[in-house]
């Protein structure tokens, strides 16, 4: 393994080089002394990069134990360089190497260099690291800057932390001049720095019921380090409980009781000594809990206090979690008490007006998806906007209004509303089954019809990849098709006004994909079955049984006719089946199946239509006849001829 480890890592060496430059220069003999055990080995001659990496990690740890910090840092940097130089390593090797460098810098009290190093890890290697690793490196950068007594660096890093978290501007504000992080919606104020505590982690809440997270750290050594997390949640009132006249407890006490019921059962270990500091505010109720846990460090048992607090004020709840070594119980308790005293909460705003937001969102979604009453969607969403404050609910409501305007043929207004939903979703993070996720399909359709084809294709791919593609399928290099080598099938991501997405049924009974038309709101599901399991002479009977289960209806009185597919289709002919469905479901009383056989596969398109509605049947028939059954090899030939 002939590897020049420093290639591509010069900046890292320059960054941390000053970390050990002040150390007294040792003799060559002393530099090599901690490596003597492996003196007969040469890192460059190891069989694999991993062997070389493991050897450098061992060298760094051995030199650290013998106090030869320059050699330890050299070895750690070489290990980091190896981890950065290959894609074959997982992020674990990268993070392990970097944490070793960080530990060496910390043990030498080189906090300024450690802060720079941690920031550089996030900046240059963030794409390779997990969210939890990035969070840890940001916290390390801020804490180290604080230990370096560099308030300007701390302020800059906290500003970056706040910006990266993307809080919705109407809910949060960062006041560096007054050393405050304000949760304006909750009227809560957190200090950025308080004594030896520094705010080093921040995740805003995007929706009601979600917890905003504020993390503080203190301590100048790993042994003395304490991490304390506040989680602030707005929980909508339980309307049923408030209407129940037999319930005598306050909303605050209800929150406390719920929290107490979630606590773990105490183990047999003795309770930690002393008592926890109070965390309380006027017009609030609070409780706390602590327990002892055992951990083993280098074979030595340590007793750790795990401490938890809860404060409820109105419909707002703050939960606090931390842990510390019981040998430092008093000092840790005093430190926590000092931080608690720096937090102010004068009032707890009431967000509830006349209806729960969850109820209003449900009504909007029901009117849109089940009743398709688009004028009523506009009215309900407009009313809900008066109470909406969190970015998720705002994004949902604007998405619903945009989609409703689309169906009311106000495309220009629809585009504006959908754009507002996009802007708000950047602060919220929608769920897969949200109204906003449906709205992406509408954005794609508008882009297509306005001639912005590339944007439309990109949005269609986003819809498709919202659910992971199964192992049997992959998206083509140009993103226009989905391919299965096993089934020897190519499916277009878009066909006229139909777009493709993974089946909502989760591939139940062979369902793989759905084609949707948002204008008519028709869904056509593709099943891929084994042809041998459905002999031609028994298909009518078997289809009436299998697909009756899918639609919760009895299927009979089938008729069938031959369908001719597009000229360029590898399958030229198939069969269209029409079954009466009993009982009627959502006024849909006919099931239409279009079948095609290729190799050993029976491909079935499934949809439902209103009986005798010629327009619906014409739409389905047009889709079926335009469909081109292609193979991956045909797609490859087409690509080679471009």
Coordinates of C-alpha atoms in Angstrom, one line a residue:
X1 CA 0.0 0.0 0.0
X2 CA 2.0 3.0 -1.3
X3 CA -0.1 5.9 0.0
X4 CA 1.0 9.5 0.5
X5 CA -1.3 10.2 3.4
X6 CA -0.8 14.0 3.4
X7 CA -2.1 14.4 -0.2
X8 CA -5.5 16.1 0.0
X9 CA -5.1 16.8 3.7
X10 CA -2.7 19.7 3.8
X11 CA -5.3 22.1 5.0
X12 CA -6.1 19.8 7.9
X13 CA -2.5 19.6 8.9
X14 CA -2.1 23.4 8.7
X15 CA -5.3 23.9 10.7
X16 CA -4.2 21.7 13.7
X17 CA -0.5 22.1 13.3
X18 CA -0.3 24.9 15.7
X19 CA -2.0 22.7 18.3
X20 CA 1.3 21.0 19.1
X21 CA 3.8 23.5 17.8
X22 CA 4.4 24.9 21.3
X23 CA 5.2 21.5 22.7
X24 CA 8.9 21.1 23.5
X25 CA 10.7 19.4 20.6
X26 CA 11.7 15.9 21.5
X27 CA 14.5 13.8 20.2
X28 CA 14.1 11.4 17.3
X29 CA 14.6 8.5 19.7
X30 CA 11.8 9.7 22.0
X31 CA 9.5 10.3 19.0
X32 CA 9.9 6.7 18.0
X33 CA 9.8 5.2 21.4
X34 CA 6.0 4.9 21.5
X35 CA 6.1 3.1 18.2
X36 CA 8.7 0.6 19.1
X37 CA 6.2 -2.2 19.6
X38 CA 5.4 -1.9 15.9
X39 CA 8.8 -0.9 14.8
X40 CA 9.2 -3.9 12.5
X41 CA 6.1 -2.8 10.6
X42 CA 5.8 0.0 8.1
X43 CA 2.4 1.6 7.6
X44 CA 3.0 2.1 3.9
X45 CA 3.5 -1.6 3.5
X46 CA 0.3 -2.8 5.1
X47 CA -1.9 -5.0 2.9
X48 CA -4.9 -2.7 2.9
X49 CA -5.8 0.8 3.7
X50 CA -7.8 -0.4 6.7
X51 CA -4.8 -2.2 8.1
X52 CA -2.8 1.0 7.8
X53 CA -5.6 3.0 9.4
X54 CA -5.9 0.6 12.3
X55 CA -2.1 0.8 12.9
X56 CA -2.1 4.6 13.0
X57 CA -5.0 4.6 15.4
X58 CA -3.1 2.2 17.6
X59 CA 0.0 4.3 17.4
X60 CA -1.8 7.4 18.3
X61 CA -3.4 5.8 21.4
X62 CA -0.2 4.3 22.5
X63 CA 1.7 7.5 22.2
X64 CA -1.1 9.3 24.1
X65 CA -0.7 6.9 27.0
X66 CA 3.0 7.4 27.2
X67 CA 2.6 11.2 27.0
X68 CA 4.3 11.7 23.7
X69 CA 1.6 14.0 22.3
X70 CA 3.5 15.1 19.2
X71 CA 3.8 11.6 17.9
X72 CA 0.2 10.9 19.0
X73 CA -1.0 13.8 17.0
X74 CA 1.1 12.9 14.0
X75 CA -0.4 9.4 14.0
X76 CA -3.9 10.6 14.5
X77 CA -3.6 13.0 11.6
X78 CA -2.3 10.3 9.4
X79 CA -5.3 8.1 10.4
X80 CA -7.6 10.9 9.6
X81 CA -5.9 11.4 6.2
X82 CA -6.4 7.8 5.4
X83 CA -10.0 7.9 6.4
X84 CA -10.6 10.9 4.2
X85 CA -8.7 9.4 1.2
X86 CA -11.0 6.5 0.4
X87 CA -14.7 6.0 -0.3
X88 CA -14.4 2.4 0.9
X89 CA -14.5 3.5 4.6
X90 CA -17.8 4.2 6.4
X91 CA -18.3 7.4 8.3
X92 CA -17.3 5.6 11.4
X93 CA -13.6 5.6 10.5
X94 CA -13.8 9.2 9.6
X95 CA -15.6 10.2 12.9
X96 CA -13.3 7.9 15.0
X97 CA -10.2 9.5 13.5
X98 CA -11.5 13.1 13.9
X99 CA -12.7 12.4 17.5
X100 CA -9.2 11.1 18.4
X101 CA -7.6 14.4 17.0
X102 CA -10.2 16.4 19.0
X103 CA -9.4 14.5 22.2
X104 CA -5.7 15.1 21.8
X105 CA -6.3 18.8 21.3
X106 CA -8.6 19.0 24.3
X107 CA -6.1 17.2 26.5
X108 CA -3.5 19.8 25.6
X109 CA -6.0 22.6 26.3
X110 CA -5.8 23.8 22.7
X111 CA -9.4 24.8 22.7
X112 CA -9.2 27.5 20.0
X113 CA -7.6 25.0 17.5
X114 CA -10.2 22.4 18.6
X115 CA -13.1 24.8 17.8
X116 CA -11.6 25.5 14.4
X117 CA -11.1 21.8 13.8
X118 CA -14.7 21.0 14.7
X119 CA -16.1 23.7 12.5
X120 CA -13.9 22.4 9.6
X121 CA -15.3 18.9 10.1
X122 CA -18.8 20.2 9.7
X123 CA -17.9 22.4 6.7
X124 CA -15.8 19.9 4.7
X125 CA -17.1 16.5 5.8
X126 CA -20.7 17.3 6.6
X127 CA -22.0 15.5 3.6
X128 CA -20.5 12.2 4.9
X129 CA -21.6 12.5 8.5
X130 CA -24.9 11.6 10.1
X131 CA -27.1 14.3 11.5
X132 CA -26.2 13.3 15.1
X133 CA -22.5 13.5 14.2
X134 CA -22.9 17.0 12.7
X135 CA -24.9 18.1 15.7
X136 CA -22.1 16.8 18.0
X137 CA -19.3 18.6 16.1
X138 CA -21.2 21.9 16.1
X139 CA -21.6 21.6 19.9
X140 CA -17.9 20.8 20.2
X141 CA -17.0 23.8 18.2
X142 CA -19.1 26.2 20.3
X143 CA -18.1 24.7 23.6
X144 CA -14.4 24.8 22.7
X145 CA -14.6 28.4 21.6
X146 CA -16.2 29.2 25.0
X147 CA -13.3 27.3 26.8
X148 CA -10.8 29.3 24.7
X149 CA -12.3 32.5 26.2
X150 CA -13.1 33.8 22.7
X151 CA -16.6 35.4 22.9
X152 CA -16.5 36.7 19.4
X153 CA -15.9 33.1 18.1
X154 CA -18.7 31.9 20.3
X155 CA -21.1 34.5 19.0
X156 CA -20.2 33.8 15.4
X157 CA -20.7 30.1 15.8
X158 CA -24.1 30.6 17.6
X159 CA -25.2 32.8 14.8
X160 CA -24.3 30.1 12.3
X161 CA -26.1 27.5 14.5
X162 CA -29.2 29.6 14.5
X163 CA -29.1 30.2 10.7
X164 CA -28.4 26.5 9.9
X165 CA -31.4 25.5 12.1
X166 CA -33.8 27.6 9.8
X167 CA -36.2 28.7 12.5
X168 CA -39.4 30.4 11.3
X169 CA -38.6 34.1 11.7
X170 CA -42.0 34.9 13.4
X171 CA -41.4 32.4 16.1
X172 CA -37.7 32.8 17.1
X173 CA -35.2 35.6 17.3
X174 CA -31.5 35.7 18.2
X175 CA -30.4 38.7 20.2
X176 CA -26.6 38.7 20.4
X177 CA -26.5 42.2 21.9
X178 CA -28.5 41.1 24.9
X179 CA -27.2 37.5 25.1
X180 CA -30.6 36.0 24.5
X181 CA -32.4 33.4 22.3
X182 CA -36.0 34.3 22.3
X183 CA -38.8 31.8 21.7
X184 CA -41.2 34.6 20.9
X185 CA -44.2 32.4 20.4
X186 CA -43.8 30.9 23.9
X187 CA -42.5 34.2 25.5
X188 CA -39.5 32.1 26.7
X189 CA -36.0 33.6 26.9
X190 CA -32.8 31.5 27.1
X191 CA -29.3 33.0 27.7
X192 CA -26.7 32.4 25.0
X193 CA -24.0 32.3 27.7
X194 CA -24.6 32.0 31.4
X195 CA -21.6 31.5 33.7
X196 CA -19.7 28.6 32.3
X197 CA -22.7 27.4 30.4
X198 CA -23.0 28.0 26.7
X199 CA -25.9 27.4 24.3
X200 CA -24.5 24.9 21.8
X201 CA -27.4 23.1 20.2
X202 CA -30.7 24.3 18.7
X203 CA -33.5 22.6 16.8
X204 CA -36.8 24.6 16.4
X205 CA -40.2 23.0 16.4
X206 CA -42.1 22.9 13.1
X207 CA -45.5 21.9 14.4
X208 CA -47.7 21.7 17.4
X209 CA -46.8 18.7 19.5
X210 CA -43.2 18.8 18.3
X211 CA -40.5 19.7 20.8
X212 CA -38.1 22.6 20.2
X213 CA -34.6 21.6 21.5
X214 CA -32.1 23.9 23.2
X215 CA -28.9 22.3 24.4
X216 CA -26.3 23.7 26.9
X217 CA -22.8 22.4 27.7
X218 CA -20.3 23.2 30.5
X219 CA -17.1 21.7 31.9
X220 CA -13.5 21.9 30.7
X221 CA -12.7 18.2 30.7
X222 CA -14.7 15.1 29.5
X223 CA -15.0 14.1 33.2
X224 CA -16.5 17.4 34.2
X225 CA -18.5 18.0 31.1
X226 CA -22.3 18.3 31.5
X227 CA -24.8 18.4 28.7
X228 CA -28.3 19.7 29.5
X229 CA -31.2 19.6 27.1
X230 CA -34.5 21.7 27.2
X231 CA -37.4 20.4 25.1
X232 CA -40.2 22.9 24.7
X233 CA -43.6 21.7 23.4
X234 CA -47.0 23.3 22.7
X235 CA -49.6 20.6 23.2
X236 CA -53.2 21.5 22.1
X237 CA -55.7 21.2 24.9
X238 CA -57.7 18.0 25.3
X239 CA -61.1 19.3 24.4
X240 CA -62.9 16.1 25.6
X241 CA -61.3 16.4 29.0
X242 CA -62.2 20.0 29.3
X243 CA -65.8 19.2 28.5
X244 CA -65.9 16.4 31.1
X245 CA -67.3 18.1 34.2
X246 CA -66.0 15.2 36.4
X247 CA -62.4 16.1 35.6
X248 CA -61.2 18.4 38.4
X249 CA -57.4 18.7 37.5
X250 CA -55.9 21.7 35.8
X251 CA -54.4 21.4 32.3
X252 CA -50.9 21.9 33.9
X253 CA -51.5 19.0 36.3
X254 CA -52.7 16.9 33.4
X255 CA -49.4 17.5 31.6
X256 CA -47.4 16.7 34.8
X257 CA -49.3 13.5 35.3
X258 CA -48.8 12.4 31.7
X259 CA -45.0 13.0 32.1
X260 CA -44.9 11.1 35.4
X261 CA -46.6 8.1 33.8
X262 CA -43.9 8.0 31.1
X263 CA -41.0 7.8 33.6
X264 CA -39.0 4.6 33.8
X265 CA -39.5 2.2 36.7
X266 CA -36.8 2.8 39.3
X267 CA -34.2 0.1 39.4
X268 CA -32.8 -1.4 42.6
X269 CA -29.8 1.0 42.7
X270 CA -29.9 3.5 45.6
X271 CA -31.2 7.0 44.9
X272 CA -28.6 9.6 44.1
X273 CA -27.6 11.7 47.1
X274 CA -29.2 15.1 47.9
X275 CA -32.0 16.6 46.0
X276 CA -32.4 18.3 42.6
X277 CA -32.6 22.0 42.2
X278 CA -36.1 23.4 41.6
X279 CA -37.1 24.5 38.1
X280 CA -40.3 26.4 38.3
X281 CA -42.1 29.6 37.2
X282 CA -45.0 31.6 38.5
X283 CA -48.4 30.2 37.5
X284 CA -46.8 26.9 36.6
X285 CA -46.6 23.4 38.0
X286 CA -43.4 21.3 38.0
X287 CA -42.0 18.0 39.0
X288 CA -38.6 16.3 38.9
X289 CA -37.1 12.8 38.9
X290 CA -33.6 11.3 39.3
X291 CA -32.2 7.9 39.3
X292 CA -28.8 6.2 39.5
X293 CA -27.3 4.3 36.6
X294 CA -24.0 2.3 36.4
X295 CA -21.5 2.8 33.6
X296 CA -18.1 1.2 33.1
X297 CA -15.1 3.2 31.9
X298 CA -11.9 1.3 31.3
X299 CA -13.2 -1.5 33.6
X300 CA -14.0 0.9 36.4
X301 CA -17.6 1.3 37.6
X302 CA -19.0 4.8 37.9
X303 CA -22.4 5.9 39.3
X304 CA -24.2 8.4 37.2
X305 CA -27.2 10.5 38.2
X306 CA -29.8 10.9 35.5
X307 CA -31.9 13.9 36.2
X308 CA -35.2 15.0 34.7
X309 CA -37.5 18.0 35.2
X310 CA -40.9 19.1 33.8
X311 CA -42.7 22.4 34.0
X312 CA -46.2 23.0 32.6
X313 CA -47.7 26.4 32.1
X314 CA -51.0 26.6 30.2
X315 CA -50.6 24.3 27.2
X316 CA -46.9 24.7 27.1
X317 CA -44.5 22.1 28.6
X318 CA -40.7 22.3 29.2
X319 CA -38.9 19.0 29.8
X320 CA -35.2 19.0 30.9
X321 CA -32.7 16.1 30.8
X322 CA -29.1 15.8 32.0
X323 CA -26.7 13.4 33.7
X324 CA -23.5 13.8 35.6
X325 CA -21.1 11.8 37.8
X326 CA -22.3 11.3 41.3
X327 CA -18.9 12.3 42.6
X328 CA -19.7 15.8 41.4
X329 CA -23.4 15.7 42.5
X330 CA -23.3 19.0 44.5
X331 CA -21.2 21.0 42.0
X332 CA -23.3 19.8 39.1
X333 CA -26.6 20.6 41.0
X334 CA -25.3 24.1 41.7
X335 CA -24.3 24.6 38.1
X336 CA -27.8 23.5 36.9
X337 CA -29.5 25.7 39.4
X338 CA -27.5 28.7 38.1
X339 CA -28.6 28.0 34.5
X340 CA -32.2 27.6 35.6
X341 CA -32.2 31.0 37.2
X342 CA -31.1 32.7 34.0
X343 CA -34.2 31.5 32.0
X344 CA -37.3 33.7 32.1
X345 CA -40.9 32.9 31.2
X346 CA -43.2 35.7 32.1
X347 CA -46.3 34.4 30.4
X348 CA -47.5 31.3 28.5
X349 CA -49.5 32.5 25.4
X350 CA -52.7 30.6 24.7
X351 CA -52.8 29.5 21.0
X352 CA -56.1 27.8 21.2
X353 CA -59.1 29.9 20.0
X354 CA -62.3 28.1 19.1
X355 CA -61.1 24.9 17.4
X356 CA -58.1 22.6 17.6
X357 CA -55.7 23.1 14.7
X358 CA -55.5 19.3 14.2
X359 CA -59.3 19.3 13.8
X360 CA -59.2 22.1 11.3
X361 CA -56.5 20.4 9.2
X362 CA -58.5 17.2 9.3
X363 CA -61.6 19.0 8.0
X364 CA -59.6 20.7 5.2
X365 CA -58.0 17.4 4.1
X366 CA -61.3 15.5 4.3
X367 CA -63.1 18.1 2.1
X368 CA -60.2 18.0 -0.4
X369 CA -59.5 14.3 -0.6
X370 CA -62.9 12.7 0.2
X371 CA -65.5 15.2 -0.9
X372 CA -63.5 17.2 -3.4
X373 CA -65.5 20.3 -2.4
X374 CA -62.9 22.8 -3.4
X375 CA -64.9 25.9 -2.5
X376 CA -65.4 24.6 1.0
X377 CA -61.6 23.8 1.2
X378 CA -60.9 27.5 0.5
X379 CA -63.3 28.6 3.2
X380 CA -62.1 26.2 5.9
X381 CA -58.4 26.8 5.1
X382 CA -58.9 30.6 5.2
X383 CA -60.6 30.3 8.6
X384 CA -57.8 28.0 9.9
X385 CA -55.1 30.5 8.8
X386 CA -56.3 32.9 11.5
X387 CA -55.1 30.4 14.1
X388 CA -52.1 29.0 12.3
X389 CA -48.7 29.9 13.6
X390 CA -46.3 26.9 13.1
X391 CA -44.7 26.5 9.6
X392 CA -46.0 23.0 9.1
X393 CA -49.7 23.9 9.5
X394 CA -49.2 27.1 7.5
X395 CA -47.6 25.1 4.7
X396 CA -50.4 22.5 4.8
X397 CA -53.1 25.2 4.5
X398 CA -51.5 27.1 1.7
X399 CA -50.9 23.8 -0.1
X400 CA -54.6 22.9 0.3
X401 CA -55.7 26.3 -1.0
X402 CA -53.3 26.1 -3.9
X403 CA -54.6 22.7 -5.0
X404 CA -58.2 23.8 -4.5
X405 CA -57.6 26.8 -6.8
X406 CA -56.0 24.5 -9.3
X407 CA -59.3 22.5 -9.5
X408 CA -61.3 25.7 -9.6
X409 CA -59.3 26.6 -12.7
X410 CA -57.5 29.6 -11.1
X411 CA -54.1 28.4 -12.1
X412 CA -52.3 31.7 -11.6
X413 CA -53.6 32.0 -8.0
X414 CA -52.8 28.3 -7.4
X415 CA -49.2 28.9 -8.4
X416 CA -48.9 31.7 -5.9
X417 CA -50.3 29.7 -3.1
X418 CA -48.3 26.7 -3.8
X419 CA -45.1 28.8 -3.9
X420 CA -46.0 30.1 -0.4
X421 CA -46.4 26.5 0.7
X422 CA -42.9 25.7 -0.7
X423 CA -41.4 28.7 1.2
X424 CA -43.0 27.6 4.5
X425 CA -42.1 24.0 4.1
X426 CA -38.4 24.9 4.2
X427 CA -39.1 25.7 7.9
X428 CA -41.4 22.8 8.6
X429 CA -40.4 19.5 7.0
X430 CA -43.6 17.9 5.8
X431 CA -44.6 14.3 6.4
X432 CA -44.9 11.9 3.5
X433 CA -48.7 11.7 3.6
X434 CA -49.2 15.4 4.1
X435 CA -51.2 17.8 2.0
X436 CA -47.9 19.5 1.0
X437 CA -46.6 16.2 -0.3
X438 CA -49.6 16.0 -2.6
X439 CA -49.0 19.7 -3.6
X440 CA -45.6 18.8 -5.1
X441 CA -47.5 16.8 -7.8
X442 CA -49.5 20.0 -8.6
X443 CA -46.3 22.1 -8.8
X444 CA -44.9 19.5 -11.3
X445 CA -48.1 19.6 -13.4
X446 CA -48.1 23.4 -13.6
X447 CA -44.4 23.4 -14.6
X448 CA -45.1 20.9 -17.4
X449 CA -48.0 22.9 -18.7
X450 CA -46.0 26.1 -18.6
X451 CA -43.2 24.5 -20.6
X452 CA -40.8 24.2 -17.7
X453 CA -40.1 20.6 -18.6
X454 CA -36.9 20.2 -16.7
X455 CA -38.4 21.5 -13.5
X456 CA -41.5 19.3 -14.0
X457 CA -39.3 16.2 -14.4
X458 CA -37.4 17.1 -11.3
X459 CA -40.5 17.5 -9.2
X460 CA -42.0 14.2 -10.6
X461 CA -38.8 12.4 -9.6
X462 CA -39.2 14.0 -6.1
X463 CA -42.7 12.5 -5.9
X464 CA -41.5 9.1 -7.1
X465 CA -38.6 9.0 -4.6
X466 CA -40.7 10.1 -1.6
X467 CA -41.1 6.4 -1.0
X468 CA -38.0 4.3 -1.4
X469 CA -37.9 2.2 -4.6
X470 CA -37.9 -1.5 -3.9
X471 CA -34.7 -3.5 -4.7
X472 CA -36.1 -4.8 -7.9
X473 CA -36.4 -1.3 -9.4
X474 CA -34.1 1.6 -10.2
X475 CA -34.5 5.0 -11.7
X476 CA -32.8 5.6 -15.1
X477 CA -29.8 7.8 -15.5
X478 CA -31.9 10.6 -17.1
X479 CA -34.6 10.2 -14.4
X480 CA -37.3 9.7 -17.0
X481 CA -38.0 6.0 -16.4
X482 CA -38.0 3.3 -13.7
X483 CA -36.4 0.1 -14.7
X484 CA -36.6 -3.5 -13.4
X485 CA -34.1 -6.0 -14.9
X486 CA -35.8 -8.8 -13.0
X487 CA -39.2 -8.1 -14.6
X488 CA -37.6 -6.9 -17.8
X489 CA -39.9 -3.8 -17.7
X490 CA -39.4 -0.1 -18.1
X491 CA -42.1 2.3 -16.8
X492 CA -42.2 6.0 -17.8
X493 CA -42.2 8.4 -14.8
X494 CA -44.7 10.6 -16.7
X495 CA -47.2 9.6 -19.4
X496 CA -49.2 12.6 -20.7
X497 CA -50.8 14.0 -17.5
X498 CA -50.2 10.8 -15.5
X499 CA -47.2 10.6 -13.1
X500 CA -45.7 7.6 -11.4
X501 CA -45.2 6.9 -7.7
X502 CA -44.7 3.9 -5.5
X503 CA -48.0 2.1 -4.7
X504 CA -49.7 3.3 -1.6
X505 CA -50.7 -0.2 -0.9
X506 CA -47.1 -1.0 -0.2
X507 CA -46.8 -3.6 -3.0
X508 CA -49.6 -5.7 -1.4
X509 CA -50.5 -8.7 -3.6
X510 CA -48.1 -7.6 -6.3
X511 CA -49.0 -3.9 -6.5
X512 CA -45.9 -2.0 -7.4
X513 CA -46.8 1.5 -8.7
X514 CA -49.6 4.0 -9.1
X515 CA -50.2 6.3 -12.0
X516 CA -52.0 9.5 -11.0
X517 CA -53.7 12.2 -13.0
X518 CA -54.2 15.2 -10.6
X519 CA -56.6 17.0 -13.0
X520 CA -59.1 14.1 -13.0
X521 CA -57.7 12.7 -9.7
X522 CA -57.7 9.2 -11.2
X523 CA -55.4 6.6 -9.9
X524 CA -54.4 3.5 -11.9
X525 CA -52.4 0.9 -10.0
X526 CA -49.9 -1.5 -11.7
X527 CA -49.8 -5.1 -10.4
X528 CA -47.1 -7.5 -11.6
X529 CA -48.2 -11.1 -11.1
X530 CA -46.9 -14.5 -12.1
X531 CA -48.7 -15.5 -15.3
X532 CA -48.6 -19.2 -14.3
X533 CA -50.7 -18.4 -11.3
X534 CA -53.5 -17.0 -13.5
X535 CA -54.2 -19.5 -16.3
X536 CA -56.0 -17.8 -19.2
X537 CA -59.1 -19.9 -18.9
X538 CA -59.5 -19.1 -15.2
X539 CA -58.6 -15.4 -15.1
X540 CA -62.1 -14.1 -14.9
X541 CA -62.9 -16.1 -11.8
X542 CA -59.5 -15.5 -10.2
X543 CA -59.6 -11.7 -11.0
X544 CA -63.1 -11.4 -9.5
X545 CA -61.8 -12.9 -6.3
X546 CA -58.3 -11.2 -6.0
X547 CA -59.4 -7.7 -7.0
X548 CA -62.6 -7.9 -5.0
X549 CA -60.4 -8.0 -1.9
X550 CA -58.6 -4.8 -3.0
X551 CA -61.7 -2.8 -3.4
X552 CA -63.8 -4.4 -0.6
X553 CA -66.5 -5.2 -3.1
X554 CA -67.9 -8.3 -4.9
X555 CA -67.0 -8.4 -8.6
X556 CA -69.1 -10.3 -11.2
X557 CA -70.8 -10.0 -14.6
X558 CA -67.4 -9.5 -16.3
X559 CA -67.0 -8.5 -19.9
X560 CA -63.7 -8.4 -21.8
X561 CA -62.3 -7.2 -25.1
X562 CA -59.0 -7.0 -26.9
X563 CA -56.8 -3.9 -26.5
X564 CA -54.1 -2.9 -29.0
X565 CA -51.1 -1.2 -27.4
X566 CA -48.9 1.5 -29.1
X567 CA -47.0 0.4 -32.2
X568 CA -43.6 0.6 -30.5
X569 CA -44.8 -1.5 -27.5
X570 CA -43.1 -4.9 -27.1
X571 CA -46.5 -6.3 -26.1
X572 CA -48.9 -5.7 -29.0
X573 CA -52.2 -6.9 -27.6
X574 CA -53.8 -7.3 -24.2
X575 CA -57.3 -7.6 -22.6
X576 CA -59.5 -5.1 -20.9
X577 CA -61.8 -6.6 -18.3
X578 CA -64.8 -4.7 -16.9
X579 CA -66.5 -6.0 -13.7
X580 CA -69.6 -4.8 -11.9
X581 CA -68.8 -4.0 -8.3
X582 CA -71.3 -4.7 -5.5
X583 CA -72.0 -3.0 -3.2
X584 CA -71.3 0.4 -4.6
X585 CA -68.3 2.1 -2.9
X586 CA -68.0 5.9 -3.2
X587 CA -70.4 5.7 -6.2
X588 CA -67.8 3.7 -8.0
X589 CA -69.5 0.6 -9.3
X590 CA -67.2 -0.8 -12.0
X591 CA -63.7 -2.1 -11.8
X592 CA -61.5 -2.0 -15.0
X593 CA -58.5 -4.2 -15.5
X594 CA -56.1 -4.0 -18.4
X595 CA -53.8 -7.0 -18.7
X596 CA -50.6 -7.7 -20.7
X597 CA -48.4 -10.8 -20.7
X598 CA -44.6 -10.6 -21.2
X599 CA -42.3 -13.5 -20.5
X600 CA -43.5 -15.0 -17.2
X601 CA -45.2 -11.9 -16.0
X602 CA -48.8 -10.8 -16.1
X603 CA -49.0 -7.0 -15.9
X604 CA -52.4 -5.7 -14.7
X605 CA -53.6 -2.1 -14.5
X606 CA -56.4 -1.6 -12.0
X607 CA -58.8 1.3 -11.6
X608 CA -62.4 2.1 -10.8
X609 CA -64.9 4.0 -12.8
X610 CA -68.5 5.2 -12.5
X611 CA -70.7 2.9 -14.5
X612 CA -71.9 4.3 -17.8
X613 CA -69.6 7.4 -17.4
X614 CA -68.2 7.4 -20.9
X615 CA -65.8 10.2 -20.2
X616 CA -64.1 8.2 -17.4
X617 CA -63.9 5.1 -19.5
X618 CA -62.5 7.1 -22.4
X619 CA -59.8 8.5 -20.1
X620 CA -58.8 5.0 -18.9
X621 CA -58.9 3.5 -22.4
X622 CA -56.7 6.3 -23.8
X623 CA -54.1 5.8 -21.0
X624 CA -54.0 2.0 -21.7
X625 CA -53.6 2.3 -25.4
X626 CA -50.9 4.9 -25.2
X627 CA -48.9 2.8 -22.8
X628 CA -45.7 1.5 -24.3
X629 CA -44.3 -1.7 -22.7
X630 CA -40.5 -1.4 -23.1
X631 CA -37.5 -3.5 -22.0
X632 CA -34.3 -2.2 -20.4
X633 CA -32.4 -3.4 -23.4
X634 CA -34.5 -1.3 -25.7
X635 CA -33.9 1.7 -23.4
X636 CA -30.2 1.0 -23.6
X637 CA -30.3 0.9 -27.4
X638 CA -32.1 4.2 -27.5
X639 CA -29.6 5.8 -25.2
X640 CA -26.7 4.5 -27.4
X641 CA -28.3 6.0 -30.5
X642 CA -28.6 9.5 -29.0

